[in-house]
Coordinates of C-alpha atoms (C1' of nucleotides) in Angstrom, one line a residue:
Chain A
X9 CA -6.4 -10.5 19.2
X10 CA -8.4 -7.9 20.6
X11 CA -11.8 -7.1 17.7
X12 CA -10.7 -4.5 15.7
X13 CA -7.4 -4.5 13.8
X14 CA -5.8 -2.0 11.1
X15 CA -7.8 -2.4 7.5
X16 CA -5.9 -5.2 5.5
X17 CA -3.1 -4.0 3.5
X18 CA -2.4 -0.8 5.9
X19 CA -0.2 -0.9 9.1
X20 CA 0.9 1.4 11.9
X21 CA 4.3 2.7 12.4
X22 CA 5.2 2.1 15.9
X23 CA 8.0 4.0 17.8
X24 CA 11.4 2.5 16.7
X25 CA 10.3 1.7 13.3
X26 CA 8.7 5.8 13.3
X27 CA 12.7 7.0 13.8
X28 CA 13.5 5.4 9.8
X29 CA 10.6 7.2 8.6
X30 CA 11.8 10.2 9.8
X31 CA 15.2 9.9 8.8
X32 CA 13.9 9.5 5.6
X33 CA 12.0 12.4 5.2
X34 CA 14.5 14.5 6.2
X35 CA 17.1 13.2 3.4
X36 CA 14.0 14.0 1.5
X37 CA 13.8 17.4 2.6
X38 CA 17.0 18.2 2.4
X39 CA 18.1 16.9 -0.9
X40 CA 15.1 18.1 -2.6
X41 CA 15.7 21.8 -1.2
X42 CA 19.1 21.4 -2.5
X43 CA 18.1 20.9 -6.0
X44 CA 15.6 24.1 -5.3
X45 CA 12.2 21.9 -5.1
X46 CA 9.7 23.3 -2.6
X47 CA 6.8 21.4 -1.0
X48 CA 3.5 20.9 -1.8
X49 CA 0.6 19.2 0.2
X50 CA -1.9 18.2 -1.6
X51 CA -5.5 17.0 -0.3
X52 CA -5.1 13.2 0.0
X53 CA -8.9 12.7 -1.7
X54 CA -10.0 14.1 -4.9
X55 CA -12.6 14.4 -7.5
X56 CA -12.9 11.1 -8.6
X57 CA -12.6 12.6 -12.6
X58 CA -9.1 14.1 -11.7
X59 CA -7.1 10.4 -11.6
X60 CA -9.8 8.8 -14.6
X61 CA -9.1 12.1 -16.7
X62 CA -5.2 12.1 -16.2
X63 CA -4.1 8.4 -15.6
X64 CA -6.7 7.4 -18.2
X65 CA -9.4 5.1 -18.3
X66 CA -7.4 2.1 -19.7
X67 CA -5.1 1.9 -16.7
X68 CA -5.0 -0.6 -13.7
X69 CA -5.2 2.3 -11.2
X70 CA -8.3 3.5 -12.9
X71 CA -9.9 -0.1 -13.7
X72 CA -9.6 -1.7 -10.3
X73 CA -7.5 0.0 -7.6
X74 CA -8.8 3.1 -6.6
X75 CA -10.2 4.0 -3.6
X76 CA -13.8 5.7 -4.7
X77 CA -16.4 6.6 -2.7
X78 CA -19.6 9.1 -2.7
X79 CA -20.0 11.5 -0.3
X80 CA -22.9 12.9 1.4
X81 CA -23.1 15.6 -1.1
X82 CA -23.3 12.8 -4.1
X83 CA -19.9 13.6 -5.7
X84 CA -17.4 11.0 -6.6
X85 CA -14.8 10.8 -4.7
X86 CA -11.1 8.8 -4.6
X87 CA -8.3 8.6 -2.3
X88 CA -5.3 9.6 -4.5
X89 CA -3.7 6.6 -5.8
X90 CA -0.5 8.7 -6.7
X91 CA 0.7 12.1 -6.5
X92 CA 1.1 13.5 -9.8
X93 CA -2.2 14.4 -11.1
X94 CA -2.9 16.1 -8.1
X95 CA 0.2 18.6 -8.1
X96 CA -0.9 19.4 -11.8
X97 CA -4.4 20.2 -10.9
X98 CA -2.9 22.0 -7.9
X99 CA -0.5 24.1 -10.4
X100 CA -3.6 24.7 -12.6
X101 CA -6.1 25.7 -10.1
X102 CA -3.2 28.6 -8.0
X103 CA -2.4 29.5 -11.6
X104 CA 1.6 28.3 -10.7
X105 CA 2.0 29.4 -14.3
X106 CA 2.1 32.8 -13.3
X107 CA 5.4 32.4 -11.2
X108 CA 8.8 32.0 -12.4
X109 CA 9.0 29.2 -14.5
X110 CA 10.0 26.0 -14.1
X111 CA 8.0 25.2 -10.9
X112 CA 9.8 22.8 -9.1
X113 CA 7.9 20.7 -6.0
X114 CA 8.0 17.9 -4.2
X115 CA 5.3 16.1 -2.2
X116 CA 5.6 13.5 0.6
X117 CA 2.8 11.4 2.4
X118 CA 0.5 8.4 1.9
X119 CA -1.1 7.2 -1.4
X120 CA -3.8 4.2 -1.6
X121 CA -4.7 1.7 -4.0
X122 CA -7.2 -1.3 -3.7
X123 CA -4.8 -4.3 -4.4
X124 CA -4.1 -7.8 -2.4
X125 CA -1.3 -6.8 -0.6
X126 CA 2.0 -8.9 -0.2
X127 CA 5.8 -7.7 0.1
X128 CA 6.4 -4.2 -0.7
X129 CA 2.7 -3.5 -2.3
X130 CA 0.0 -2.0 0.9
X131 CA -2.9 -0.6 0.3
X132 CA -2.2 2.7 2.1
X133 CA 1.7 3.1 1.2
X134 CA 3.9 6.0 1.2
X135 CA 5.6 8.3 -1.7
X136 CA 7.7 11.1 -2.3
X137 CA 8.5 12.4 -5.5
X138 CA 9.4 15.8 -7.6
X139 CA 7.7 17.4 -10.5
X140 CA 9.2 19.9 -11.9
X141 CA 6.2 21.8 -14.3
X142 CA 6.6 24.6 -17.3
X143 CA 9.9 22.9 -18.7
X144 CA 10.8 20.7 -21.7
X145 CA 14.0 21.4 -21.4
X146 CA 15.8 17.5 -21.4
X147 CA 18.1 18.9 -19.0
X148 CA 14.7 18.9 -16.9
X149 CA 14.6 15.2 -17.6
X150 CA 18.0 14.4 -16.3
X151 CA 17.6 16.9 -13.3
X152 CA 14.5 14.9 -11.5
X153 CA 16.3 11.6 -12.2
X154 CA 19.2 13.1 -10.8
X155 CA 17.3 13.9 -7.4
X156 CA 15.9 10.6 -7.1
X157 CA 19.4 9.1 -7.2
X158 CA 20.6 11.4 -4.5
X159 CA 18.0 10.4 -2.2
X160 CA 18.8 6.8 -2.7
X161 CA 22.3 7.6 -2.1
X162 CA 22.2 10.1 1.1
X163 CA 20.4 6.8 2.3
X164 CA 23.0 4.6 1.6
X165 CA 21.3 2.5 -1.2
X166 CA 23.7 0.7 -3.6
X167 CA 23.9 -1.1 -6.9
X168 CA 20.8 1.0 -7.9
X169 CA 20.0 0.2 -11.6
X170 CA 18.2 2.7 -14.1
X171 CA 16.3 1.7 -16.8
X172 CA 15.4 3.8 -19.6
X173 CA 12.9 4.4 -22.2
X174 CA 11.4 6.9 -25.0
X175 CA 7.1 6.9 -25.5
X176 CA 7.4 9.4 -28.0
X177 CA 4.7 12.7 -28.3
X178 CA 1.8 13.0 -29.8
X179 CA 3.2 13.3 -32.9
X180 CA 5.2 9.9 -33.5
X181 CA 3.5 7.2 -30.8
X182 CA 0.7 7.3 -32.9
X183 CA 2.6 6.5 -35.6
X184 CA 4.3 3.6 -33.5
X185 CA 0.7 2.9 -32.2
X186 CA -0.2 2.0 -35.9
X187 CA 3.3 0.2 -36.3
X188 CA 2.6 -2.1 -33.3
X189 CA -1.4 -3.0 -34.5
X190 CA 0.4 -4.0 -37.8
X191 CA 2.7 -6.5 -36.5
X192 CA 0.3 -7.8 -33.9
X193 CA -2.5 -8.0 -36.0
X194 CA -1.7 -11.3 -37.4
X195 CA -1.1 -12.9 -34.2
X196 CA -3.8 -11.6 -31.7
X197 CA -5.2 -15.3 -31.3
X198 CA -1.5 -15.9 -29.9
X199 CA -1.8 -13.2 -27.4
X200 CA -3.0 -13.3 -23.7
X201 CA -7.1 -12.7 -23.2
X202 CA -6.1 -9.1 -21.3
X203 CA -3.5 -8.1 -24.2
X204 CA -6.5 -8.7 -26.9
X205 CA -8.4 -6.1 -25.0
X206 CA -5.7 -3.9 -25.0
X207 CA -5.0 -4.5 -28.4
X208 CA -7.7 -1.8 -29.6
X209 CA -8.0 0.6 -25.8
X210 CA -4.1 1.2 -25.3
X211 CA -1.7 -1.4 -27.6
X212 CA 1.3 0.0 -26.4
X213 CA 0.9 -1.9 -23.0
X214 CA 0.9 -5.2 -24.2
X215 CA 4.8 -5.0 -24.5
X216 CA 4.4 -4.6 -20.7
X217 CA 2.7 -8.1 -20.6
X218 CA 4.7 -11.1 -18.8
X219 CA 2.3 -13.8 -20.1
X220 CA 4.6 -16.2 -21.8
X221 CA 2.5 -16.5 -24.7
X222 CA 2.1 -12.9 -25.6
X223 CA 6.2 -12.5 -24.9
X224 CA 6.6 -14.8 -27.7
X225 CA 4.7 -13.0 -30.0
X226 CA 6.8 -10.0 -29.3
X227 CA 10.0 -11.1 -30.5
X228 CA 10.1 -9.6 -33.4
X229 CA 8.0 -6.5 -32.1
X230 CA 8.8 -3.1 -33.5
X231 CA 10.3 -1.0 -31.4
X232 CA 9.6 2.8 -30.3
X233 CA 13.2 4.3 -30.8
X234 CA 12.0 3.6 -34.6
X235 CA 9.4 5.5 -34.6
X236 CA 10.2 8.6 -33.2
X237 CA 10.2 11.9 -34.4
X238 CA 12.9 14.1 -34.6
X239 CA 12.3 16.3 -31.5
X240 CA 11.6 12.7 -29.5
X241 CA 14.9 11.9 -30.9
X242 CA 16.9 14.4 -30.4
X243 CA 15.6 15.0 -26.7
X244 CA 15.6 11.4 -25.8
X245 CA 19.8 11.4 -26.7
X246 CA 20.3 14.6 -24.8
X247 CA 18.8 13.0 -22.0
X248 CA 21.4 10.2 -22.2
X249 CA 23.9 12.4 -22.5
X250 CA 23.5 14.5 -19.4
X251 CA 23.4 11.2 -17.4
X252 CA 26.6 10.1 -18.9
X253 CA 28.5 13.1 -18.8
X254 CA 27.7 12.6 -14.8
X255 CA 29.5 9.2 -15.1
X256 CA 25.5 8.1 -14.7
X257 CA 24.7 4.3 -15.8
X258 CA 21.7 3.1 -17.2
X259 CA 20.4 0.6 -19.4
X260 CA 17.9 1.0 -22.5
X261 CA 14.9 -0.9 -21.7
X262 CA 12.4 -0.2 -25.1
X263 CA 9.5 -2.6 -23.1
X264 CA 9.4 0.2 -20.4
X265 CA 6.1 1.5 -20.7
X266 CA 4.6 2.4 -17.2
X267 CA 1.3 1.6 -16.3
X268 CA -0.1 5.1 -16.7
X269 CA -1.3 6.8 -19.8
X270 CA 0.1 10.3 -19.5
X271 CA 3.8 9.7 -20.2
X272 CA 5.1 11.3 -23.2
X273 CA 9.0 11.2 -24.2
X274 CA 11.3 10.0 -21.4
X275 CA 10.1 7.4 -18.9
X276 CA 12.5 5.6 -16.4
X277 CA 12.0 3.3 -13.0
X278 CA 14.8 2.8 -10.5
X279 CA 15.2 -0.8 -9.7
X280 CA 17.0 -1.9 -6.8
X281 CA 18.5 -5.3 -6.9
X282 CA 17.4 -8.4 -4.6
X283 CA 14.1 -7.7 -3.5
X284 CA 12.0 -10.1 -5.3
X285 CA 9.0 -9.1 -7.0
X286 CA 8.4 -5.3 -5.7
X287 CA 11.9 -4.3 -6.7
X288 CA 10.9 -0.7 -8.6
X289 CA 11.6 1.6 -6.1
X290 CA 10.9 4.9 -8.2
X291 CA 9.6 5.3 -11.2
X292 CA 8.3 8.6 -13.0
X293 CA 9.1 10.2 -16.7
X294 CA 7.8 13.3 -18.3
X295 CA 4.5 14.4 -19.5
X296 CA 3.8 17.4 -21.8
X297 CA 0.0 16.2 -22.0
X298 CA -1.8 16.0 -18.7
X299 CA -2.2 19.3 -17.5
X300 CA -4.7 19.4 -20.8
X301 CA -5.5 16.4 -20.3
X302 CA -6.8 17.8 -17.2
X303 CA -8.5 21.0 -18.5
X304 CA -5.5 23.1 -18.4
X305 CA -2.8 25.0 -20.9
X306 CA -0.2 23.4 -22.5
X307 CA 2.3 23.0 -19.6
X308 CA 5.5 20.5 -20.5
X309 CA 6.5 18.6 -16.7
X310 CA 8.6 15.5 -15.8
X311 CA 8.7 13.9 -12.1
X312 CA 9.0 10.9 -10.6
X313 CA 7.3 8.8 -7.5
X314 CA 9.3 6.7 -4.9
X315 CA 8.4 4.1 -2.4
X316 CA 9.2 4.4 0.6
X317 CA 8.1 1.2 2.6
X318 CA 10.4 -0.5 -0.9
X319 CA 13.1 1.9 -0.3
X320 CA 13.1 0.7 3.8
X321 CA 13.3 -3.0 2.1
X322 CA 15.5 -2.0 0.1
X323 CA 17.9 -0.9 3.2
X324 CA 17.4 -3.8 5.0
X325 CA 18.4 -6.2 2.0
X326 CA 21.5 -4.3 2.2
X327 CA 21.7 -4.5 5.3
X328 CA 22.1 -0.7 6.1
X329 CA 21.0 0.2 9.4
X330 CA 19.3 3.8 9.6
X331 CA 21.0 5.3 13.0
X332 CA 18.8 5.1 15.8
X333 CA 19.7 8.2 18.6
X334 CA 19.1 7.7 22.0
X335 CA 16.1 9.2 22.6
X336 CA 16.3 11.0 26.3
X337 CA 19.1 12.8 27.7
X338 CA 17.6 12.2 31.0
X339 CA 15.6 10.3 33.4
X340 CA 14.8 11.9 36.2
X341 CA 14.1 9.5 39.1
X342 CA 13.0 10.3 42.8
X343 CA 12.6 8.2 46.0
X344 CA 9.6 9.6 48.6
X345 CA 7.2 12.3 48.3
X346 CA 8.9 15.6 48.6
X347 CA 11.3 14.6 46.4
X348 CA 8.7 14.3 43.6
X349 CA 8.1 18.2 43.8
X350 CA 12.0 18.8 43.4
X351 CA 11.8 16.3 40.7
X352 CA 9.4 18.2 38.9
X353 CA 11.1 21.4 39.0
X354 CA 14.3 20.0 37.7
X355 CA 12.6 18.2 34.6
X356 CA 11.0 21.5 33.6
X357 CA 14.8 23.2 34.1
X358 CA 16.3 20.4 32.2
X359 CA 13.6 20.8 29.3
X360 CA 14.0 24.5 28.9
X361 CA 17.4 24.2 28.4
X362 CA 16.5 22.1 25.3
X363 CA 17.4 18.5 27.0
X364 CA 14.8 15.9 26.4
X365 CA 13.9 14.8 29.7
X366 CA 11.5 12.4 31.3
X367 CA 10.8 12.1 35.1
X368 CA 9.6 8.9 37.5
X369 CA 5.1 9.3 37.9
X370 CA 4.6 5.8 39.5
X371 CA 6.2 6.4 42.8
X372 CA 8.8 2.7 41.9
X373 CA 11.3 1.4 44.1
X374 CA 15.0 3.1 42.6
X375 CA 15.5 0.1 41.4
X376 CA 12.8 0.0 39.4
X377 CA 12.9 2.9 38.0
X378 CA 17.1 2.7 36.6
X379 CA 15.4 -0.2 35.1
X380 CA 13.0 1.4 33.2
X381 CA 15.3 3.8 32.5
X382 CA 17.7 1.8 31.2
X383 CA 15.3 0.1 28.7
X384 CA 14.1 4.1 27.8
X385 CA 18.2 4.4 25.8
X386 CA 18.9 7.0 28.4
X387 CA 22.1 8.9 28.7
X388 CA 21.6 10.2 32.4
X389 CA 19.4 9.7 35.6
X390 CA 19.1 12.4 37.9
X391 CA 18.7 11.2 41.1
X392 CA 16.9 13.0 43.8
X393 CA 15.9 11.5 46.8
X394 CA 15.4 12.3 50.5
X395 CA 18.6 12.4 51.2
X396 CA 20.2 14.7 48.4
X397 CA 17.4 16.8 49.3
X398 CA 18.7 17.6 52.9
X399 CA 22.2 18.6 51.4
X400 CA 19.9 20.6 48.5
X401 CA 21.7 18.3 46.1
X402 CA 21.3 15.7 43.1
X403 CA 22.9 13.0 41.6
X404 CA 23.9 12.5 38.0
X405 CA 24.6 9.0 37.4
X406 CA 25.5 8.1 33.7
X407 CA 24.1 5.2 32.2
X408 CA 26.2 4.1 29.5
X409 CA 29.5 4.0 32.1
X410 CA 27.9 3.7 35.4
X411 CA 29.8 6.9 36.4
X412 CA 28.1 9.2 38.8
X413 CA 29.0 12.4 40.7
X414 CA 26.8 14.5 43.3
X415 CA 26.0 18.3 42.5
X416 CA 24.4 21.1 44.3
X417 CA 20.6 21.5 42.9
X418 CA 20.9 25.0 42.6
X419 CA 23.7 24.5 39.6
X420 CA 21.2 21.6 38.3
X421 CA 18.0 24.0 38.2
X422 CA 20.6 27.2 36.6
X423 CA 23.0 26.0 34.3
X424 CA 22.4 22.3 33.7
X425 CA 24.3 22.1 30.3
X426 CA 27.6 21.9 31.9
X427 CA 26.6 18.9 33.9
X428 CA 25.0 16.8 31.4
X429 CA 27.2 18.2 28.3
X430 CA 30.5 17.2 30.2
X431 CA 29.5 13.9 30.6
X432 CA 27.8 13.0 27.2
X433 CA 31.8 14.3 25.7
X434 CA 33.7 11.8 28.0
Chain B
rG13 C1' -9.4 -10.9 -9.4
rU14 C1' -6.4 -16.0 -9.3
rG15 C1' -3.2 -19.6 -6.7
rG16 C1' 0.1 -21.5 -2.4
rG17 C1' 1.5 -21.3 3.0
rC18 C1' 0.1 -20.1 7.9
rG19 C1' -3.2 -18.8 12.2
rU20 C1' -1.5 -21.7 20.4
rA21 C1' 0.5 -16.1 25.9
rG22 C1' 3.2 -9.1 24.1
rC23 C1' 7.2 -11.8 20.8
rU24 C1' 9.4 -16.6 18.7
rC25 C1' 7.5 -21.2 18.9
rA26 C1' 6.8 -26.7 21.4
rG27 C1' 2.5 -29.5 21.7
rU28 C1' 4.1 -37.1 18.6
rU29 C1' -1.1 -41.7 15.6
rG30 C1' -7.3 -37.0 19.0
rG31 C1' -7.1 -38.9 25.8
rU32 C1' -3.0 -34.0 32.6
rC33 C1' -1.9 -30.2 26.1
rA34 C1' -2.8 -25.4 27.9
rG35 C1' 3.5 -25.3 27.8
rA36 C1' 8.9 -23.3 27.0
rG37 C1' 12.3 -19.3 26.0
rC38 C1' 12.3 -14.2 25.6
rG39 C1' 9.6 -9.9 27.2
rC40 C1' 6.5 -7.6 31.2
rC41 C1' 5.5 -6.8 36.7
rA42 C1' 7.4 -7.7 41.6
rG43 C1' 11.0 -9.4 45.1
rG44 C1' 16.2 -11.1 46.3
rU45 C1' 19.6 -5.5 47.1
rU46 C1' 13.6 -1.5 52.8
rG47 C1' 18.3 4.2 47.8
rU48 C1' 21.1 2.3 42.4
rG49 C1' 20.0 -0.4 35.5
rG50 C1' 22.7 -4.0 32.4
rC51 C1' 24.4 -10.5 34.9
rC52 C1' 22.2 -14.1 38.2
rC53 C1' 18.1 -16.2 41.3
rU54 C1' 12.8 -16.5 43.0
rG55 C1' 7.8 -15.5 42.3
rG56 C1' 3.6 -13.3 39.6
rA57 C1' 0.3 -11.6 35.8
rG58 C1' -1.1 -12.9 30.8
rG59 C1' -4.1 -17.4 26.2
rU60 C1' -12.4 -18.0 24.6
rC61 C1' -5.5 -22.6 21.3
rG62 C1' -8.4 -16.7 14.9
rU63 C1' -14.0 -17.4 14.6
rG64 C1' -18.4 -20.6 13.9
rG65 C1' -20.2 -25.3 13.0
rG66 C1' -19.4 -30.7 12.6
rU67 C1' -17.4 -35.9 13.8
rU68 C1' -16.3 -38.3 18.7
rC69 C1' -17.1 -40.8 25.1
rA70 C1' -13.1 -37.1 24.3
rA71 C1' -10.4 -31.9 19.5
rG72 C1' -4.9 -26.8 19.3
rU73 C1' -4.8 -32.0 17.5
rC74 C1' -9.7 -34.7 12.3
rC75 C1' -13.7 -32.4 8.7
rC76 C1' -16.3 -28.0 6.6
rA77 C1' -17.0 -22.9 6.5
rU78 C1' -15.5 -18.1 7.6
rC79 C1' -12.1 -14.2 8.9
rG80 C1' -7.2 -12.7 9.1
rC81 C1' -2.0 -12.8 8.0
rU82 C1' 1.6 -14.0 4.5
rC83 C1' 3.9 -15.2 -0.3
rA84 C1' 3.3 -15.3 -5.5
rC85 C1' 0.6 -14.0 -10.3
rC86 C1' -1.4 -9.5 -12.8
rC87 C1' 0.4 -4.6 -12.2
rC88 C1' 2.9 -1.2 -9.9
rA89 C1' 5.8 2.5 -5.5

RNA sequence: GUGGGCGUAGCUCAGUUGGUCAGAGCGCCAGGUUGUGGCCCUGGAGGUCGUGGGUUCAAGUCCCAUCGCUCACCCCA
């Protein structure tokens, strides 16, 4: 109502929705640091080349959502529209290669692409993910997948489906490349306008495409798993083999072919079930290429990216509630104007004893201010008025029973825990 | 970029074929209880009816434009 409003397709996160976010990020955390990843915080803009080198030119990301700008200094610049190709230049630039290899990090924090937003798509929208860098070991592979199912289910996602897929290495997807131009060949005029484009620029999408027309003329498509070499092979079955020995379901999905160009050998996306048309909720694979790709030696990675405005869908399609703590342990209230000072002193006391505490500024009738209290989710009100000051004494009332006792100020202001401790355990 | 739906108080929405149409519930503030929350009662604040044009004696109510929100397509997280 008022003129100016958040940019279209970005949103604040008020208190009571901020709680879930941080819930999330400490599963996050915590499962990540459990599987021995370490964070990394990347800038969230970068030099424009980094994402057109690494995702590749032929991509959406690249085409039409980024974020670019110039700066006063005349370089390109774009917001990151995802987090990978930034932790691979950051690896390359601090020479991670040095350490002990594999590197293993995760990132957290907002990502931006120039899109029309509608359910579970922003423009500014949040990921985590892991990449684990210097390995191409398939046990790798299996490890980051492995990770991103935790999360889901430390959050208490269910009926989380994986879908799996091989794009081969530079030595065998060119070979499928060439298999695929064959068999289309005779039917571009069938295809969709976009998938003639990307007949010649990047083929391999076009099993990606949805257009009716150009799913018809991919019935009979090759498929990758026939093309690949024997190391693609070999790893791409070890991969699956990990998984199941876990007792870990998936489901072989040869269209899976991710809308960016770095992916080599395993590529997967988690979907969760029921949330219409946004339903990948991560989505990540391996690729041996892009740290070259980006200037840098050979370096063999895999990671993955989630959502997590889709994973908060996700919840609430499930209807799992994220617990929601009351927020203060006290409210400390106070009737006339010396009682204000005493006030003070106790919310300080309280505070330093590691209780969150809040005290009455507006000089409101009592009444007024259990009322706001109540509505704060508070556990206790301390009540000091004129009166408990004469005797040099306090009330604790508690809120969720309606209990309350009077004790000496002197114990309040020393040893508070007792007080407000006792009465949380009845 | 393409297509559909919607824009009336903080929120959810009523407002019949244009003529007390500027409202209700919830929320908020205050009082009833001059020192005690949640229930109840009373009162109050709060809206250029998204914005700008047009039609009309008269427009939330019709027309056009515009902005925004939303859903879907493409694609992705």
């Amino acid at each position: 109502m008022s003129g100016i409003s958040a940019p279209r397709g970005t949103k604040d996160i008020l208190p009571g929705e901020v709680e879930k976010w941080q819930y999330m990020e400490d599963i996050v955390r915590r499962v990540c640091a459990g599987y021995g990843y370490r964070e990394i915080r990347t800038p969230l803009f970068e030099h424009t080349e980094l994402f057109q080198r690494g995702i590749g030119e032929a991509t959406d990301i690249v085409e039409k959502e980024m974020y670019t700008f110039t700066d006063r200094g005349g370089r390109s610049i774009t917001l990151r529209p995802e987090g990978t190709a930034p932790v691979v230049r950051a690896y390359l630039e601090h020479k991670l290669y040095g350490s002990a290899q594999p590197v293993r990090l995760f990132y957290l924090g907002p990502m931006f692409r120039y899109e029309r937003p509608q359910a579970g798509r922003y423009r500014q929208f949040h990921q985590f993910g892991v990449e684990a860098l210097g390995s191409q070991d398939p046990l790798m592979d299996t490890e980051t997948i492995l990770v991103a199912l935790t999360i889901f289910e430390e959050l208490g996602l269910e009926n989380l489906h994986i879908e799996l897929n091989s794009m081969g290495c530079p030595q065998c997807r060119p070979r499928y490349r060439e298999g695929l131009k064959d068999y289309l060949k005779g039917r571009l005029d069938g295809l969709c306008s976009v998938c003639q484009t990307r007949y010649e620029l990047n083929p391999v999408r076009i099993l990606d495409c949805k257009e009716d027309a150009c799913r018809k003329e991919l019935e009979g498509v090759p498929e990758i798993g026939d093309y690949l070499c024997p190391e693609c092979r070999g790893h791409f079955e070890l991969v699956q083999r990990y998984l199941t020995s876990l007792g870990r379901s998936f489901s072989l999905n040869p269209r899976l072919v991710r809308g960016l160009d770095y992916y080599t050998k395993t590529v997967f996306e988690v979907i969760a079930p029921g949330m219409g048309a946004q339903n990948a909720v991560a989505g990540g694979g391996r690729y041996d290429g892009l740290a070259e790709e980006c200037g840098g030696r050979e370096t063999p990675a895999v990671g993955f990216a989630a959502g997590m405005e889709r994973l908060l869908l996700a919840l609430e399609s499930q209807g799992k509630e994220l617990p929601l703590p009351r927020e203060l342990d006290a409210f400390v209230a106070v009737v006339g104007d010396s009682a204000r000072t005493m006030g003070l002193k106790v919310a300080v006391a309280l505070r330093q004893r590691g209780f969150k505490a809040a005290m009455e500024t507006e000089g409101r009738s009592l009444r007024a201010q259990l009322k706001a209290a109540d509505r704060l989710l508070v556990k206790h009100v301390v009540i000091i008025g004129e009166e408990e000051l004469g005797r040099s004494a306090a009330i604790i009332r508690n809120m969720e029973d309606g209990g309350q006792q009077e004790v000496p100020l002197e114990q309040l202001l020393e040893a508070p825990e007792r007080l407000l401790l006792q009465k949380i355990s009845d």
